[in-house]
XYZ file of C-alpha atoms in Angstrom:
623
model
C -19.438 9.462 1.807
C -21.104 9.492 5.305
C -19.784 11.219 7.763
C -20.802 11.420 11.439
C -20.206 14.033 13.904
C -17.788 13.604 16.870
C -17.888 14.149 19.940
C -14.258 14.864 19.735
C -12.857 17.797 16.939
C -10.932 15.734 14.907
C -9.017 19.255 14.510
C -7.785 19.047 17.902
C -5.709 16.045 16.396
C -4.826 16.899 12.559
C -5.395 21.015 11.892
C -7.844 21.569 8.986
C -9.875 18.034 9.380
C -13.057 19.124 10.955
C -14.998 17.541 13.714
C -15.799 14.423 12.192
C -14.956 10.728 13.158
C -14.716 7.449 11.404
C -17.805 5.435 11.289
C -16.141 2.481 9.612
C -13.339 1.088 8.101
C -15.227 -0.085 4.863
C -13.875 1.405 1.366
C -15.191 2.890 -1.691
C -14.107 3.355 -5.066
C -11.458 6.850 -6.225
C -10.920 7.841 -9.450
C -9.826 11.417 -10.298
C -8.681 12.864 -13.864
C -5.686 11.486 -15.168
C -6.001 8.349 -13.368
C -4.312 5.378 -15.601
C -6.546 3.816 -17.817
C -6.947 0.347 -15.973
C -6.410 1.129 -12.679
C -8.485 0.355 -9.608
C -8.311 2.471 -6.560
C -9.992 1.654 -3.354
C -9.680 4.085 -0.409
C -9.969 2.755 3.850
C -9.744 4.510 6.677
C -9.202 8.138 7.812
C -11.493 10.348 9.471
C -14.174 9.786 6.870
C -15.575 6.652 6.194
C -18.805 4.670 5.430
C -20.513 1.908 7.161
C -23.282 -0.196 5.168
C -25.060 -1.083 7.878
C -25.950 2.310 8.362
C -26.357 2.891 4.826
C -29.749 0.141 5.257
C -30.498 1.500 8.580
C -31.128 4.659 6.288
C -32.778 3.013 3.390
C -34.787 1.130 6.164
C -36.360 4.515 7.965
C -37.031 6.230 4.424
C -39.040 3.226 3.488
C -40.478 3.380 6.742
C -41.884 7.134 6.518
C -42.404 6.990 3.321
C -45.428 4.185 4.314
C -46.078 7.150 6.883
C -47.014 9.757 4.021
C -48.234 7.343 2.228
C -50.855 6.524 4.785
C -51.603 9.947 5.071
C -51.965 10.293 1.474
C -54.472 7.732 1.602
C -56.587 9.439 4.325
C -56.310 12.654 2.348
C -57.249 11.009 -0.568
C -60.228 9.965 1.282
C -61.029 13.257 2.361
C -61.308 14.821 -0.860
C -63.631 12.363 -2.085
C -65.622 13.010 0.879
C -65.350 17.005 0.114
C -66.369 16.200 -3.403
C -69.420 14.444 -2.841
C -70.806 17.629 -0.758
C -71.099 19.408 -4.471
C -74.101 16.696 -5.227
C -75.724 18.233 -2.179
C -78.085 21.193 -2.640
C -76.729 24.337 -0.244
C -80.334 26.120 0.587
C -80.686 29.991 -0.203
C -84.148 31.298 1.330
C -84.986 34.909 0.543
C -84.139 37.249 3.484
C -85.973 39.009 6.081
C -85.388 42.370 4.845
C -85.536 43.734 8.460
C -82.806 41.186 9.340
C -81.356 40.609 6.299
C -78.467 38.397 7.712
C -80.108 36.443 10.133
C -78.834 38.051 13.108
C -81.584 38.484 15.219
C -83.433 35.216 14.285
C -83.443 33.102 17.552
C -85.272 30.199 15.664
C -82.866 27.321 15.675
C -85.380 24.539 14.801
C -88.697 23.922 13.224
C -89.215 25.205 9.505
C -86.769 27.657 7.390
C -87.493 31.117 7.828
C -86.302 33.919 5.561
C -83.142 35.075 7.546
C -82.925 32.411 9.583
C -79.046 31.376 10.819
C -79.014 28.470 9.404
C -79.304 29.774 5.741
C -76.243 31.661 6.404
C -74.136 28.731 7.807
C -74.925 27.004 4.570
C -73.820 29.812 2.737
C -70.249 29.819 4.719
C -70.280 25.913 4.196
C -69.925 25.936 0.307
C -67.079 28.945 0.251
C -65.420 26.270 3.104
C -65.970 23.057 0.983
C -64.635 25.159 -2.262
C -61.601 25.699 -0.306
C -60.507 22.303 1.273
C -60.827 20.967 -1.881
C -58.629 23.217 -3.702
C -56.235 22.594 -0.467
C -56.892 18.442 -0.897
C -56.041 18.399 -4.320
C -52.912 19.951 -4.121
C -51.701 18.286 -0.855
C -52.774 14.410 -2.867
C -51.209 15.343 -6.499
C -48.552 17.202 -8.268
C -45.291 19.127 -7.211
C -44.799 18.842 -3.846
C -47.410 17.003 -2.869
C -47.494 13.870 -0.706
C -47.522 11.624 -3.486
C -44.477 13.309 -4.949
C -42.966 12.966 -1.651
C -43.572 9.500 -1.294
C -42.136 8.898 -4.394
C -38.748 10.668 -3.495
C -38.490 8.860 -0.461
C -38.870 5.578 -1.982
C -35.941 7.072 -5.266
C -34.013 8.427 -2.233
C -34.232 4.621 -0.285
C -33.036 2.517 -3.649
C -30.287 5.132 -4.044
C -28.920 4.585 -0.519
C -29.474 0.731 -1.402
C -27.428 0.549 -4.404
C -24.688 2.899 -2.616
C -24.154 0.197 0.080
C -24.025 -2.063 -2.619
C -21.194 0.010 -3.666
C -18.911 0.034 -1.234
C -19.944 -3.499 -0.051
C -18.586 -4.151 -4.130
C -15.956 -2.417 -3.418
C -14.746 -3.716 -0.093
C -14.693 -7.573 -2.402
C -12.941 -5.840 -4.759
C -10.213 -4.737 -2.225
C -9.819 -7.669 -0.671
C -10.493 -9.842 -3.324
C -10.624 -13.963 -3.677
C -8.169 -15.991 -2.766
C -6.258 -18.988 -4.554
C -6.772 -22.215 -2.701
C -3.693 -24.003 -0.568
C -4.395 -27.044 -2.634
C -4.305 -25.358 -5.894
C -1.218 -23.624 -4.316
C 0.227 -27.013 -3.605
C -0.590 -28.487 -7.153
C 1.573 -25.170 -9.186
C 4.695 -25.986 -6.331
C 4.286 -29.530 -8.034
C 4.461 -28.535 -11.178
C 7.101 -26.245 -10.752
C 9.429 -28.379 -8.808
C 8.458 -31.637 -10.633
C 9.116 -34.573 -8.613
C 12.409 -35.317 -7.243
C 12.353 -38.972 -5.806
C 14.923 -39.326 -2.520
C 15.903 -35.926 -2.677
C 17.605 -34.907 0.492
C 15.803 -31.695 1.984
C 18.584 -29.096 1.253
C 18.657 -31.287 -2.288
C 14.959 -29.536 -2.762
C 16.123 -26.646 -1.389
C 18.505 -26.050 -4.149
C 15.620 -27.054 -6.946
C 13.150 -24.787 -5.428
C 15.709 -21.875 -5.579
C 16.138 -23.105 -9.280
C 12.699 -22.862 -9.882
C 12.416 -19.145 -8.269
C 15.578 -18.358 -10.462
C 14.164 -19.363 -13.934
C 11.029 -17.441 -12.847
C 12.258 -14.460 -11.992
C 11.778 -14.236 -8.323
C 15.250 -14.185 -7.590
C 17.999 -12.727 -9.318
C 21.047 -14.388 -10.197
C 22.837 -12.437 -7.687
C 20.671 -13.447 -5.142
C 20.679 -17.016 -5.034
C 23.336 -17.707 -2.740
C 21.784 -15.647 -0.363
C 18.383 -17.205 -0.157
C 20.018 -20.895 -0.446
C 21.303 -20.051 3.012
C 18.394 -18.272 4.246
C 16.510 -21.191 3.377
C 19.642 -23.569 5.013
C 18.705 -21.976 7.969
C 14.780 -22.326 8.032
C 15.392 -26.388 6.941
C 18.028 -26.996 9.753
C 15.980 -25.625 12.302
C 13.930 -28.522 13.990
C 11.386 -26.084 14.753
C 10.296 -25.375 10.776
C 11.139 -29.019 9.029
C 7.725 -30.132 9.378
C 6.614 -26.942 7.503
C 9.197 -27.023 5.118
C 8.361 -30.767 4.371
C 4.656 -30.042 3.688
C 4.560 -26.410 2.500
C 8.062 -26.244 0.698
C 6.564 -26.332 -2.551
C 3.199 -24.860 -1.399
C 5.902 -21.488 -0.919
C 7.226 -21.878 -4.320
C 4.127 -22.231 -6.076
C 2.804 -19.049 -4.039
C 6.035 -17.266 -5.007
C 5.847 -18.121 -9.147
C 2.439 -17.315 -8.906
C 2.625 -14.055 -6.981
C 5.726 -12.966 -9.262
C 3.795 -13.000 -12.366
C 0.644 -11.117 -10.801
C -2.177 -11.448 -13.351
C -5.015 -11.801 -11.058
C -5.091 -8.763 -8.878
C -5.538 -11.731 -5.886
C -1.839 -12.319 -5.225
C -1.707 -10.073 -1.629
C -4.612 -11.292 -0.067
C -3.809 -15.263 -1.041
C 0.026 -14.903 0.575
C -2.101 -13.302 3.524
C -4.235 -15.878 3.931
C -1.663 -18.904 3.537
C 0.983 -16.665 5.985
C -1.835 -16.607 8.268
C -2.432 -20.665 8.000
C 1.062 -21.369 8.453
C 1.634 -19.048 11.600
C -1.140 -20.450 13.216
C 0.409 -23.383 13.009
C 3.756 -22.462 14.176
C 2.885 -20.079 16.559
C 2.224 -23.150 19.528
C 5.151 -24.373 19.419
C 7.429 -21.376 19.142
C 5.561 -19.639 21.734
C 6.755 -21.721 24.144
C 10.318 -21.243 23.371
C 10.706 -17.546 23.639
C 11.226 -15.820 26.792
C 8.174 -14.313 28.545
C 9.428 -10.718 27.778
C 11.465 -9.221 24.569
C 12.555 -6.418 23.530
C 9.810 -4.341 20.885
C 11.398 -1.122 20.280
C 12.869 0.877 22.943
C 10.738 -1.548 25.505
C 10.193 -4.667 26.986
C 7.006 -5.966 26.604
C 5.055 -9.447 27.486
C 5.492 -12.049 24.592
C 2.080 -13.149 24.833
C 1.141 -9.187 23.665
C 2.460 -9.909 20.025
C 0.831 -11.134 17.464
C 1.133 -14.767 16.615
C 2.915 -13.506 13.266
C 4.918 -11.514 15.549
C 6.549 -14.631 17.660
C 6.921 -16.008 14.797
C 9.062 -13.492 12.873
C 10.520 -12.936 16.474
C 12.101 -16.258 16.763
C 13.151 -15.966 12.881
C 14.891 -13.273 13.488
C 16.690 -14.437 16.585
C 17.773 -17.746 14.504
C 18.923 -14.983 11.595
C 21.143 -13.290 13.940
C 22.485 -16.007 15.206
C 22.976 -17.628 11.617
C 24.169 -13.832 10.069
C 27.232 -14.355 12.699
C 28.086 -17.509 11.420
C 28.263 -16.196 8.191
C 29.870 -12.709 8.813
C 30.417 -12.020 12.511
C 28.902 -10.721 15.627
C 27.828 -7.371 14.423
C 29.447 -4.492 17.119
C 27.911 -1.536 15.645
C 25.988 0.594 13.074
C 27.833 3.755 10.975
C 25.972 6.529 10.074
C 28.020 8.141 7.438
C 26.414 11.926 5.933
C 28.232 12.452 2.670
C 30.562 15.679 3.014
C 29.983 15.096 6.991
C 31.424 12.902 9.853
C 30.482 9.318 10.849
C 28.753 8.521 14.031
C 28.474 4.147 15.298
C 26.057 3.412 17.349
C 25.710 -0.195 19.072
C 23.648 -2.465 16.941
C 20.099 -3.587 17.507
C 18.919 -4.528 21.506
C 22.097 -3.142 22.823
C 20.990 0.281 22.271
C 17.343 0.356 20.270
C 17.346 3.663 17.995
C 20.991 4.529 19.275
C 19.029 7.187 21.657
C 21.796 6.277 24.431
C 24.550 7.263 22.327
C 25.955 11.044 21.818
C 25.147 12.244 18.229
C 27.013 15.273 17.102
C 24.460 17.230 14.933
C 26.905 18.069 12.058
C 24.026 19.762 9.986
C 23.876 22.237 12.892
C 27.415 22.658 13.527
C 28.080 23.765 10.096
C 30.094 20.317 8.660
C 28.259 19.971 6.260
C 28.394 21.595 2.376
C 26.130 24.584 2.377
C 22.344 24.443 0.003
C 22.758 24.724 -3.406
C 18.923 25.529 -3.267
C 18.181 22.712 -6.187
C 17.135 19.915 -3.636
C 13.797 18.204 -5.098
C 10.484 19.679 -2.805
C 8.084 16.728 -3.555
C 4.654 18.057 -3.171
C 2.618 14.323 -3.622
C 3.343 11.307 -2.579
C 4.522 10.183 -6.255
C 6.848 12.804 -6.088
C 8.284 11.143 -2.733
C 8.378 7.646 -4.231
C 10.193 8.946 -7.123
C 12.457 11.193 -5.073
C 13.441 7.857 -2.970
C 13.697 5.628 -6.072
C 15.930 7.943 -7.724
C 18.116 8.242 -4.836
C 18.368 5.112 -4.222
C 19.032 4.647 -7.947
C 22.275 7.505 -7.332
C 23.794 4.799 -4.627
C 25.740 2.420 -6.202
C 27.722 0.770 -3.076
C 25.541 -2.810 -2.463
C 27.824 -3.187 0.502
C 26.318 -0.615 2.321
C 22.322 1.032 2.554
C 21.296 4.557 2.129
C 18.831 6.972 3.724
C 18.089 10.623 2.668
C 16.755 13.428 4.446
C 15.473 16.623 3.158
C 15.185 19.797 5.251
C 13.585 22.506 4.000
C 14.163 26.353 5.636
C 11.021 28.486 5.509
C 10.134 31.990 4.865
C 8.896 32.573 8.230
C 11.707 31.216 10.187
C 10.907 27.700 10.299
C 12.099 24.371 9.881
C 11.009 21.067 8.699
C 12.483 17.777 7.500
C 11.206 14.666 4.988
C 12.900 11.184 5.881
C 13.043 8.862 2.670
C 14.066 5.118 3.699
C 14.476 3.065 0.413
C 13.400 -0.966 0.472
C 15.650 -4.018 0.799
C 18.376 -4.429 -1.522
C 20.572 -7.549 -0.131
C 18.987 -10.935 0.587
C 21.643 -11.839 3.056
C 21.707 -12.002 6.814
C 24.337 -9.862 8.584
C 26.229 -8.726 6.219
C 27.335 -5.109 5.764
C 24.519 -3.230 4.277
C 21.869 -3.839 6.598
C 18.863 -3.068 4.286
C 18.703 -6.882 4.584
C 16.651 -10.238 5.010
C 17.348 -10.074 8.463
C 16.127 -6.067 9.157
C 12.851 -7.639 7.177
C 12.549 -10.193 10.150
C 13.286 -7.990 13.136
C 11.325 -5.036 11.273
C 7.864 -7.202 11.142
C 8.558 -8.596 14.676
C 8.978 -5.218 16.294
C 12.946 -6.483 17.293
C 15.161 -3.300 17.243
C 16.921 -3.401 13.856
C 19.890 -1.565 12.539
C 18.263 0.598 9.895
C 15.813 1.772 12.724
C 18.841 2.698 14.665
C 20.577 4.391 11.467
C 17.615 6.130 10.627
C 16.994 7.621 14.070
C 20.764 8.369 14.137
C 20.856 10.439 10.696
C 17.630 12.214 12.174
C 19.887 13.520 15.026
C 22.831 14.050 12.876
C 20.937 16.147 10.431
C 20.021 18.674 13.269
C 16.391 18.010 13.715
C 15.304 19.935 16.566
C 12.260 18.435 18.940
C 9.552 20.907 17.390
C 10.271 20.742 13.961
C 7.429 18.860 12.169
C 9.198 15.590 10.462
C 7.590 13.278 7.939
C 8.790 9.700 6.740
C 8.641 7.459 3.924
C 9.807 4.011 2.973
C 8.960 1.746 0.511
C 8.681 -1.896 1.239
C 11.448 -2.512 4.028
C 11.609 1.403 4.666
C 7.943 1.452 5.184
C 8.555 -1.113 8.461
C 11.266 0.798 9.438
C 9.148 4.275 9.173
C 6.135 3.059 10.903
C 8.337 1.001 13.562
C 10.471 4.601 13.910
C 7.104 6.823 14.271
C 5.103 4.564 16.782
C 8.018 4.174 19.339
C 7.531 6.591 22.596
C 10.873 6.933 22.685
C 11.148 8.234 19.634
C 8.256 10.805 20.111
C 9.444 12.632 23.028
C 12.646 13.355 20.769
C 11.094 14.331 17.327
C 7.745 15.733 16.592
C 6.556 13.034 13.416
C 3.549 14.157 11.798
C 2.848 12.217 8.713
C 4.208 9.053 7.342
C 4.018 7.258 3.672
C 4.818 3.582 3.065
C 4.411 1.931 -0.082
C 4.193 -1.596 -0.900
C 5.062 -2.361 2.831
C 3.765 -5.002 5.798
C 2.657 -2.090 8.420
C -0.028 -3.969 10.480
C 2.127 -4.761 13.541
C 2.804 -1.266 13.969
C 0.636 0.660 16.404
C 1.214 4.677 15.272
C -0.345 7.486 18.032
C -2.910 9.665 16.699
C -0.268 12.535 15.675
C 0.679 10.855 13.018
C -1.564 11.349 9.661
C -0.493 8.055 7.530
C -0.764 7.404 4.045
C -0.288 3.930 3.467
C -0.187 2.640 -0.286
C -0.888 -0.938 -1.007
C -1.503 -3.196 -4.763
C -3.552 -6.159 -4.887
C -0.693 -7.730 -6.711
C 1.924 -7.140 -4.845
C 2.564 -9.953 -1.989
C 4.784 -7.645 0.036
C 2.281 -5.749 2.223
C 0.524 -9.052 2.732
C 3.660 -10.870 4.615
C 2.421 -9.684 7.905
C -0.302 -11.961 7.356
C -2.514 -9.328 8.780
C -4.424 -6.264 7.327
C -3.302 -2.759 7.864
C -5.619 -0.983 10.448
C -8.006 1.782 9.168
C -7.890 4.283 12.086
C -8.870 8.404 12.148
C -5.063 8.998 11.350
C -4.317 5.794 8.971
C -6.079 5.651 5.511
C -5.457 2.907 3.217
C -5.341 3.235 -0.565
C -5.746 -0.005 -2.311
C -4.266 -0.249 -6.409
C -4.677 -2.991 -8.458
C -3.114 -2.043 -11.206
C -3.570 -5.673 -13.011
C -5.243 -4.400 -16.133
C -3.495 -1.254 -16.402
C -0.715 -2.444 -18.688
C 2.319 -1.071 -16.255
C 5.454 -2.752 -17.269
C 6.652 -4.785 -14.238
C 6.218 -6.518 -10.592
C 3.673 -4.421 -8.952
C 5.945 -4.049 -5.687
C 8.347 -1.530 -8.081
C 8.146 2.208 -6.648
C 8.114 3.429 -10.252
C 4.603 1.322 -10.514
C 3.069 2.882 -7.429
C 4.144 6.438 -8.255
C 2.415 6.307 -11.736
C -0.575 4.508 -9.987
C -1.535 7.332 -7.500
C 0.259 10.065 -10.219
C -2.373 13.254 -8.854
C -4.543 11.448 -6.674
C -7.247 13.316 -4.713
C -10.808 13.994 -4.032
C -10.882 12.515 -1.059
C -10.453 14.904 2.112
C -7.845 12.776 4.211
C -5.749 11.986 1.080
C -5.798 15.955 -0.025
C -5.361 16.928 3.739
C -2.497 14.575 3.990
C -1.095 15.823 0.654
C -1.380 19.965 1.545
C 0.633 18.669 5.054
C 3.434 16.926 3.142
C 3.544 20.297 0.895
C 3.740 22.212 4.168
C 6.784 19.956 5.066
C 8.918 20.274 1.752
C 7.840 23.792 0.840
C 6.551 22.548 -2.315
C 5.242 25.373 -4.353
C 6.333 27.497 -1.356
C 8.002 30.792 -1.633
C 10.971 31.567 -0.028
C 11.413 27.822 1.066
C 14.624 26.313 0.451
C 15.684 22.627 0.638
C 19.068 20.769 1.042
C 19.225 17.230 0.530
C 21.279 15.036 3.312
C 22.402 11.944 2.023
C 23.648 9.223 4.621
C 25.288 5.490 3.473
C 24.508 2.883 6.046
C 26.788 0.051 7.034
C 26.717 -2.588 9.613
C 30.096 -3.475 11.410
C 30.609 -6.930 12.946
C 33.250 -9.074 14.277
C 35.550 -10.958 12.063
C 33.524 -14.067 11.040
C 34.532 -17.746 11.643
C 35.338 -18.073 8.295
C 37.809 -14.820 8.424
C 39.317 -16.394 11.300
C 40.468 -19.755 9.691
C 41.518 -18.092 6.802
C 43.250 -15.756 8.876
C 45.572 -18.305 11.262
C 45.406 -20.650 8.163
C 47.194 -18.014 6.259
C 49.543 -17.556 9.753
C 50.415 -21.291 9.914
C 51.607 -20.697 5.961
């Protein structure tokens, strides 16, 4: 790696980093023992990087004094050959004057050679002198360290730094591969839908659902939810041009993306989600308000991202479809198990519930005490698995989940690990808000109800404003995480030092430099990409991109179990083991002394009674 001194300590920011600053954002190749057999692993980001261009700058000045020596080689070359031709010159002896038998008195300085005479003695001094610059010549022109050997490690040295841009240059293809064609995208939606003369829209609708069904994008169970997600996108006069001409474009990227044999699958939805905001982003533009709400503040529309608005209005037209479906929501409950419940108004009303009392029940004793047998996950495959398998422990669909681990330390100390699992319904509004519609505001920056639950547990679970805090999410919980760390608000209440997402769309999220993040992403898996934007590669934000393609894993590469065994004992590279010895530091992995209790919260969204609840309701009443 090259690394390039700052004028800034990168200490001063992250303790135990050094004074060193990114030069680029370009990646390079990571392996470490035990890696999986068949797994690529591309690192971005962080305080150490490389940049190619300087890499050839380099290559370029070696070359270039390498010429240098080699030009002086040449003249030294010359000037042994000149030395060496002095030995086919006769050096003159005369006898001496024995009454000034070194010459010293002899005034003559021209005319004929007189015993004793100076210039016998010069001559004298001239062959010990010649003797000697050409022993010096020869070894300065040949052998071990000489210029010639120098030269020739300059020029070794210059092809080195050559191939090593051509490295990470390889590399950076590698990570963000190829992509498939729109046209060849549009051809596999063809096939897969097959042609359905006079179809009404929703009438394609319903096949394209099919289609997603058979291949396994979308559960049985979910079906009904996505047919009226996608009721909603085709009655919206906004989106029925682009679900006339990209319908099946959308299914063909899904099948394709689902069965992820390429290794290309994130960086083609990224590049057709980009296309298709573009092209939305005009119109809708002009129909939001010049200021919305992005967190805990109100900021100018026209300061998103064009992927931003977009998701923006989708999730306006969500919420307002979600309360068709299943009412106004009123509130959010934060429920601890063995602890109290705390509601805090949903969404805008109150972004991150920070305007709403929280008792902290940790603190006040209402909860059950440590059993000391909490997990302390020392990696971040240890996190993903800790999350997966708690996740895996909560079987109510109707409502989410969110665990917290806080760990007590030897020396007095406190700290606390947030673990915010993915989505699990593909509704709207309903109850368990670990939803479609948290997805939307989530991407778009619009407060969402697991941001406000997650925040809420936080102060629940007694987390004081200097303990250090990390988070995690995968897929969904990564938004939420990222969303949670980079609000101000947010900040001046907790003290969030590190953050892990896996498989999740993070670009929109702007974190402060406090934060170290570890952000996990697989070439196969579409769901980072659906931000249609790359995640920055910043001092504090490194990237590590998997493609796990030809590893043989069993399953979608978006599956936490897939990412753990991808990056199972990572390391060697200083901001992934820096982040990993802070995340240690946090759970009191390996730690002694530290103890850990594990806070378990169930998340549910309250609402209004829906119009359908209603005319069942006074139907019932008329009977």
């Amino acid at each position: 790696m090259v690394c390039k001194k700052g004028d800034t300590p990168f200490s001063s920011k992250i303790a135990g980093s050094g004074s060193y600053t990114m030069d680029a954002s370009l990646p390079y190749s990571l392996s470490w023992n035990g890696m999986a057999a068949g797994t690529g692993v591309v690192i971005s980001g962080g305080a150490y990087g490389v940049n190619t261009d300087d890499l050839t700058d380099f290559a370029a000045t070696l070359n270039s004094a390498a010429d240098w020596l080699e030009d002086a080689l040449d003249l030294a070359l010359a000037c042994l050959a000149e030395v060496r031709s002095l030995a086919n010159r006769p050096v003159v002896f005369t006898s001496l004057n024995p009454d000034d038998p070194l010459g010293l008195r002899s005034d003559t300085k021209s005319g004929p050679m007189f015993p004793g005479d100076a210039r016998s003695r010069v001559n004298a001094y001239t062959f010990v002198e010649r003797i000697n610059a050409e022993a010096a010549l020869t070894t300065l022109t040949s052998g071990a360290g000489s210029l010639d050997d120098a030269v020739s490690s300059l020029r070794t040295l210059a092809t080195d730094v050559i191939s090593a841009g051509t490295t990470y240059t390889d590399a950076e293809s590698a990570a963000n591969g190829d992509w498939v064609s729109v046209p060849r995208l549009l051809s596999w939606g063809m096939s897969s839908l097959g042609a359905i003369p006079g179809a009404t829209e929703l009438g394609t609708v319903v096949a394209a659902i099919s289609v997603l069904t058979m291949n396994g994008v979308v559960g049985p169970d979910g079906f009904e939810d996505i047919l009226q997600g996608m009721q909603m996108v085709v009655a919206d006069p906004m989106l029925d041009d682009w679900v006339n001409t990209d319908l099946m474009v959308l299914i063909g990227l899904a099948v394709w993306a689902q069965q992820a044999k390429t290794g290309l699958e994130s960086t083609t939805v990224e590049a057709y989600i980009g296309q298709v905001v573009a092209e939305l982003d005009p119109a809708i533009s002009r129909v939001l308000p010049d200021q919305v709400q992005v967190g805990s503040r109100r900021v100018n529309t026209s300061f998103l991202t064009p992927m931003q608005r977009v998701a923006y209005y989708l999730a306006v037209r969500a919420e307002q479809f979600g309360e068709n479906q299943y009412g106004a929501p009123t509130g959010v409950t934060v429920t601890p198990h063995g602890g109290s419940s705390v509601t805090v108004p949903t969404g805008v009303q109150d972004p991150f519930g920070l305007k709403t009392a929280v008792p902290a029940v940790a603190a006040a004793g209402m909860l059950p005490p440590s059993s000391g047998n909490a997990p302390q996950p020392g990696t971040a495959a240890d996190v993903i698995r800790y999350c997966a398998d708690m996740k895996g422990r909560d079987d109510d669909v109707s409502s989410g989940v969110v665990s917290i681990l806080r760990t007590d330390h030897a020396d007095g100390t406190t700290s606390w690990l947030v673990a915010v699992p993915g989505t699990t319904d593909w509704g709207s509004g309903d109850t368990n808000p670990q939803d479609l519609l948290t997805n939307l505001q989530a991407v778009s920056g619009r407060p969402s109800d697991m941001e406000a639950a997650v925040v809420t547990a936080m102060r629940q679970a007694g987390i004081a404003p200097e303990d250090k805090v990390g988070l995690y999410g995968h897929s969904q919980g990564g938004i939420t995480a990222v969303n949670v760390a980079a609000d101000p608000a947010v900040n001046r209440q907790f003290n969030i030092t590190n953050v892990l997402t896996a498989g999740s769309p993070t670009a929109g999220a702007d974190l402060p430099d406090n934060v170290n993040a570890l952000h996990l992403e697989n070439t196969g898996d579409a769901v980072p990409a659906l931000d249609a934007a790359a995640t920055p590669r910043t001092r504090t934000r490194t990237v590590v991109t998997i493609d796990t393609h030809s590893s043989g894993f069993d399953g979608y590469p978006h599956a936490p179990q897939i990412y753990a065994d991808a990056v199972d004992g990572i390391g060697g590279n200083p901001q992934i083991d820096q982040w990993t010895e802070e995340l240690a530091g946090i759970t009191g992995a390996s730690e002694d002394g530290a103890q850990t209790t594990e806070i378990v919260f169930d998340i549910t969204r309250d609402s209004t009674e829906s119009p359908w609840e209603q005319m069942a309701r006074k139907t019932g009443k008329r009977g």
